[in-house]
PDB file of C-alpha atoms in Angstrom:
ATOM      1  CA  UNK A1492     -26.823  54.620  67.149  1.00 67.00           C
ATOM      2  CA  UNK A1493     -25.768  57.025  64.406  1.00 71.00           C
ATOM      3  CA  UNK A1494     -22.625  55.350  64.108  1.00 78.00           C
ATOM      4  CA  UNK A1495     -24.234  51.852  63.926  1.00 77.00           C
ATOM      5  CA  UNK A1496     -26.721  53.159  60.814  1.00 73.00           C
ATOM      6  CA  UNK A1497     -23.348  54.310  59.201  1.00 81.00           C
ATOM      7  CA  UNK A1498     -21.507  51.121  59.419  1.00 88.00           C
ATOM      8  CA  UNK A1499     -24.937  48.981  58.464  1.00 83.00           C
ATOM      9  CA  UNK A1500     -24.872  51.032  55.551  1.00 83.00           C
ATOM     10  CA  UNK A1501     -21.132  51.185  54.650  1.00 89.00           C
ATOM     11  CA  UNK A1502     -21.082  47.721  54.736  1.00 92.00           C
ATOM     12  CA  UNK A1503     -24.714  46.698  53.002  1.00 88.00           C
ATOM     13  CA  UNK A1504     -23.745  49.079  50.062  1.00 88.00           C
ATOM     14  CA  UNK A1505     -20.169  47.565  49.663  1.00 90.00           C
ATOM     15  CA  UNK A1506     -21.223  44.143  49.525  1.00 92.00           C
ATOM     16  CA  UNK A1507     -23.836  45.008  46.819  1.00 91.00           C
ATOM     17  CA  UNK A1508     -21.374  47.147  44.844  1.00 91.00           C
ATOM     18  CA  UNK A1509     -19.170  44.161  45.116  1.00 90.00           C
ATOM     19  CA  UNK A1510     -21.289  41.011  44.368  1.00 91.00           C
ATOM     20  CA  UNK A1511     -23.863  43.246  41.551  1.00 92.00           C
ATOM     21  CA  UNK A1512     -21.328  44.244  38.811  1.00 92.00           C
ATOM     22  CA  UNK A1513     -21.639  42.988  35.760  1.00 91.00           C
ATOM     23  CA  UNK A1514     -19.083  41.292  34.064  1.00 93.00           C
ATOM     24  CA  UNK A1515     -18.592  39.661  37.233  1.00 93.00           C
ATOM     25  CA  UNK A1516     -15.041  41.336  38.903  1.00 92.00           C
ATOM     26  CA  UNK A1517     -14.140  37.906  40.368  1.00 92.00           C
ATOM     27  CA  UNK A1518     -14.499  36.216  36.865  1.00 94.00           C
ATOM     28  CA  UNK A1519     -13.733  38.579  34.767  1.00 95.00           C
ATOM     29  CA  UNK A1520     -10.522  39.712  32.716  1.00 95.00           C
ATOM     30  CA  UNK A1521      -8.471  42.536  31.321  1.00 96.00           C
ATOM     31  CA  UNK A1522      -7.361  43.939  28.050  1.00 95.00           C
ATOM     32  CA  UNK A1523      -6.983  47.135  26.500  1.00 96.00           C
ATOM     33  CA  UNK A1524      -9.365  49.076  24.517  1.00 95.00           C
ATOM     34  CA  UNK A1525     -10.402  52.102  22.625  1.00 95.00           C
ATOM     35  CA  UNK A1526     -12.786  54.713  22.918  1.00 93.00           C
ATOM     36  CA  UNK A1527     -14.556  55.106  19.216  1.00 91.00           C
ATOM     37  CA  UNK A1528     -17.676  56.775  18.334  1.00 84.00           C
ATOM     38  CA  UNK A1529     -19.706  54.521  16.233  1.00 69.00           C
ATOM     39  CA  UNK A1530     -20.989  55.026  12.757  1.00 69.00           C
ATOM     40  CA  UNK A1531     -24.451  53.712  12.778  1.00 63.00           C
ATOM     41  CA  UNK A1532     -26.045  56.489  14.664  1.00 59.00           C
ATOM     42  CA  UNK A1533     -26.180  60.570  14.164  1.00 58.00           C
ATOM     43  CA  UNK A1534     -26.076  60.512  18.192  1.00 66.00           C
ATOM     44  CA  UNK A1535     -22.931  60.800  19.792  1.00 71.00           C
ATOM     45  CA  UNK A1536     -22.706  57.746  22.002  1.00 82.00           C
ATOM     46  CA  UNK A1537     -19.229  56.630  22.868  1.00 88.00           C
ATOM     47  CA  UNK A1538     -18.108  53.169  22.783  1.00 90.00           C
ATOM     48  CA  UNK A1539     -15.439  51.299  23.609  1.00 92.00           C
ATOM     49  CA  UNK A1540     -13.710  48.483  21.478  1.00 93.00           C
ATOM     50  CA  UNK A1541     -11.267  45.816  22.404  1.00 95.00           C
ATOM     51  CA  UNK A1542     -10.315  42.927  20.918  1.00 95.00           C
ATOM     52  CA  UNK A1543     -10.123  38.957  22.798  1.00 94.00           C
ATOM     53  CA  UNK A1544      -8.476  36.583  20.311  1.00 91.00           C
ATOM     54  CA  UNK A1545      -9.047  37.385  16.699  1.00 93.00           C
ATOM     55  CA  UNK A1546     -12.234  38.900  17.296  1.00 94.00           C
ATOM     56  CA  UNK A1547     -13.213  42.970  17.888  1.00 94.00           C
ATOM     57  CA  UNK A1548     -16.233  43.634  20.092  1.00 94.00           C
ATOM     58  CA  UNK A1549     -17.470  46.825  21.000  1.00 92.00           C
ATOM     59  CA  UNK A1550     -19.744  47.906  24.094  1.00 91.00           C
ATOM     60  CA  UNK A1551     -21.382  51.256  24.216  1.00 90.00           C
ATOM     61  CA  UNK A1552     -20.112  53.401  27.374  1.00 88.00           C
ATOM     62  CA  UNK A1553     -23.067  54.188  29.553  1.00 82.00           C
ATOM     63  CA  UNK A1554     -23.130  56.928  32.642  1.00 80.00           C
ATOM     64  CA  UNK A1555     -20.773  58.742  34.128  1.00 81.00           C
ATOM     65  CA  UNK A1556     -17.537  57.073  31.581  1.00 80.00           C
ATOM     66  CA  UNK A1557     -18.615  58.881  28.592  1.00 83.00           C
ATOM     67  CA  UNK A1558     -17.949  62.141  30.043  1.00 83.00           C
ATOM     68  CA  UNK A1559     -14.873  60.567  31.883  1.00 85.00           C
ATOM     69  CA  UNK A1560     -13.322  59.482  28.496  1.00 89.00           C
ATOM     70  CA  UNK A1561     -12.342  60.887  24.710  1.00 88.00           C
ATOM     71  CA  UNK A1562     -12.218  59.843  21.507  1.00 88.00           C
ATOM     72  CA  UNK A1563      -9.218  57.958  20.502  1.00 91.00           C
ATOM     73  CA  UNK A1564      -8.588  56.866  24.279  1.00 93.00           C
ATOM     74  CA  UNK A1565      -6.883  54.653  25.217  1.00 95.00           C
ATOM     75  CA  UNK A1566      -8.586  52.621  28.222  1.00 94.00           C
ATOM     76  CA  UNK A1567      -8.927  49.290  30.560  1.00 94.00           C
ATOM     77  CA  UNK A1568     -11.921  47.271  29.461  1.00 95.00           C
ATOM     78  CA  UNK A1569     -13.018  44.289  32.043  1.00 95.00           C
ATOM     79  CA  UNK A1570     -15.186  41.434  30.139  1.00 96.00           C
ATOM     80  CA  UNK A1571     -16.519  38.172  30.582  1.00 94.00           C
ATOM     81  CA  UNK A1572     -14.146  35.797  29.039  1.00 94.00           C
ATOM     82  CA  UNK A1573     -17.230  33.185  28.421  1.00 94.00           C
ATOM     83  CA  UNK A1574     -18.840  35.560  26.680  1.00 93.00           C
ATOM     84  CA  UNK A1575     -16.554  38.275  25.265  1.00 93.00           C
ATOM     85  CA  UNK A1576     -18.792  40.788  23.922  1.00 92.00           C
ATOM     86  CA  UNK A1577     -20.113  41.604  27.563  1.00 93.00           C
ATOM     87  CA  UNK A1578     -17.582  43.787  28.941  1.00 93.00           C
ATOM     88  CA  UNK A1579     -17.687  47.208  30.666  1.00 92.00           C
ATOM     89  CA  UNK A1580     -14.796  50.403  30.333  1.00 92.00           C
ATOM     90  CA  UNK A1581     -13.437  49.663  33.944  1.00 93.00           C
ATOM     91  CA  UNK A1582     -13.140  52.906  35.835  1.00 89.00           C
ATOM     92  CA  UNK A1583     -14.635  53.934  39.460  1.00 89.00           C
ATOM     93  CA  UNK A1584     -17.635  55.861  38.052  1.00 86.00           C
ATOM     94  CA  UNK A1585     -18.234  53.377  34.886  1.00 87.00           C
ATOM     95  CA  UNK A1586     -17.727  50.158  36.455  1.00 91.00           C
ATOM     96  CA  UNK A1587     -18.200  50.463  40.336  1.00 91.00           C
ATOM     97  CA  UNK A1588     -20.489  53.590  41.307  1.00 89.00           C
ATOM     98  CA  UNK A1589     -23.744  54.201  38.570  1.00 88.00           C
ATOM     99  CA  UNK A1590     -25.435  57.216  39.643  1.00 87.00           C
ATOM    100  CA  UNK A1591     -28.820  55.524  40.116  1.00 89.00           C
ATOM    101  CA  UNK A1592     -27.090  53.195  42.891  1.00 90.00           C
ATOM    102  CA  UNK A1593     -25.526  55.995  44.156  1.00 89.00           C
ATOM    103  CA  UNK A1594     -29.110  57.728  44.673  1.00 92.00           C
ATOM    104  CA  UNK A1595     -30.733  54.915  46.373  1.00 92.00           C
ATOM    105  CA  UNK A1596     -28.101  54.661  48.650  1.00 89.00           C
ATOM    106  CA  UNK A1597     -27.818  58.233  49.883  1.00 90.00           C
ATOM    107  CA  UNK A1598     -31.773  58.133  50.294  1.00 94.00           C
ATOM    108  CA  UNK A1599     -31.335  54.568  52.206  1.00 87.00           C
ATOM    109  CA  UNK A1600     -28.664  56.429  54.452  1.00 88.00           C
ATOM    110  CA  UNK A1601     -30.551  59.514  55.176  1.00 90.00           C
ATOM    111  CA  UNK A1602     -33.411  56.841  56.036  1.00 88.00           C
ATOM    112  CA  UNK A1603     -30.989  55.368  58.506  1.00 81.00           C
ATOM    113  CA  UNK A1604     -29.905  58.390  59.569  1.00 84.00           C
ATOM    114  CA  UNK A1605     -33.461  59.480  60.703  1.00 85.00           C
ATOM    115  CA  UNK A1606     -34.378  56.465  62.102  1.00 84.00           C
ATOM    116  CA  UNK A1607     -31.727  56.553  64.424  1.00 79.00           C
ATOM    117  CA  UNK A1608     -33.019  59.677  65.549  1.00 81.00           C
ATOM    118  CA  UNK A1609     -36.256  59.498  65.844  1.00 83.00           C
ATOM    119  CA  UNK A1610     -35.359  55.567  67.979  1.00 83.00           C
ATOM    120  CA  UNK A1611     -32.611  57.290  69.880  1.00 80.00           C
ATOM    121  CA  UNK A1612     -34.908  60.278  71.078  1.00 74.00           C
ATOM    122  CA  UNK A1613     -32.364  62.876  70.385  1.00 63.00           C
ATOM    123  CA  UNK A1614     -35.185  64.817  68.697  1.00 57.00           C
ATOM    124  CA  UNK A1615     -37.448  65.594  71.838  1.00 60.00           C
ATOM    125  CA  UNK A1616     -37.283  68.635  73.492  1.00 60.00           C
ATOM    126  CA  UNK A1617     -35.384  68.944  77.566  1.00 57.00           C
ATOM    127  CA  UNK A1618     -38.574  69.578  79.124  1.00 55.00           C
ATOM    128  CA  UNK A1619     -37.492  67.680  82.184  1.00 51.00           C
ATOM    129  CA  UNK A1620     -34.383  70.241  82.430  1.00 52.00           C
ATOM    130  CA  UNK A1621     -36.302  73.549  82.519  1.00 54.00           C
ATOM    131  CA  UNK A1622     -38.456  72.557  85.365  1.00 53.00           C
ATOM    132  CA  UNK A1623     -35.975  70.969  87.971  1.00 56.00           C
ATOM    133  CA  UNK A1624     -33.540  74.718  87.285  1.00 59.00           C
ATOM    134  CA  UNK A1625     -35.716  76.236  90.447  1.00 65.00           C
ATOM    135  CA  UNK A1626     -33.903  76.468  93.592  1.00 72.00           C
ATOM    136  CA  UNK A1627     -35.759  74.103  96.545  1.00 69.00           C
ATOM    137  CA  UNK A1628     -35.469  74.801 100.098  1.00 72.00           C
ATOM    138  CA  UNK A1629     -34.022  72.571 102.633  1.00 76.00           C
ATOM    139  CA  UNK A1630     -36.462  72.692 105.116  1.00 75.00           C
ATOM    140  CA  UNK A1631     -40.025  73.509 104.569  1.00 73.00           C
ATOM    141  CA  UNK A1632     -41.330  76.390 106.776  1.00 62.00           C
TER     142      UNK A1632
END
């Protein structure tokens, strides 16, 4: 059973990580960009700009790929090529695994994980065992 609530969940959360990200992965494209720190605000939020045709667009970097990333970088950058200025820096923790998903998924598993248990009836104590340990005789006097 523990094994079956591992796979359920291996596979749920893959699918979702798979079909969920947006741009789309399936209909999306590639080009190289560059990791800038905009002007228009005194907070330091990193951003990423990359240019499709004539045109420069730039997408803020949210998560777990601003620390991943410096100034100056040079980086992948997967967009929507029917609408250009949604695009995403493409690396594992910026693109595929957000640490919010990530949360609800390890809470979902441990969920699983007791469920199992508690349907399984690993959890209950051998009472059975402790009272059928003393010896019987064979014949009764």
């Amino acid at each position: 059973m523990y094994q079956a609530a591992a796979i359920l969940f291996i596979v749920c959360f893959s699918c979702y990580i798979l079909f969920t990200r947006q741009p789309d992965y399936f209909e999306a494209e590639f080009t190289p960009g560059k990791v800038v720190l905009p002007d228009t605000t005194d907070i330091e939020i990193k951003a990423v700009e990359y240019p499709v045709g004539q045109e420069m667009y730039t997408v803020p970097i949210e998560g777990w790929g601003a620390s991943q990333v410096s100034n100056g970088e040079k980086v992948t950058v997967i967009y929507n090529p029917t609408i250009p200025s949604e695009g995403s820096l493409y690396t594992f923790f910026a693109y595929w695994i957000k640490l919010p998903e990530l949360l609800a998924g390890a809470t979902v598993f441990s969920l699983l994980f007791v469920s199992a248990i508690f349907i399984t009836g690993k959890n209950q104590p051998d009472d059975l065992q402790e009272t059928t340990n003393e010896r019987k005789r064979k014949y009764k006097d």
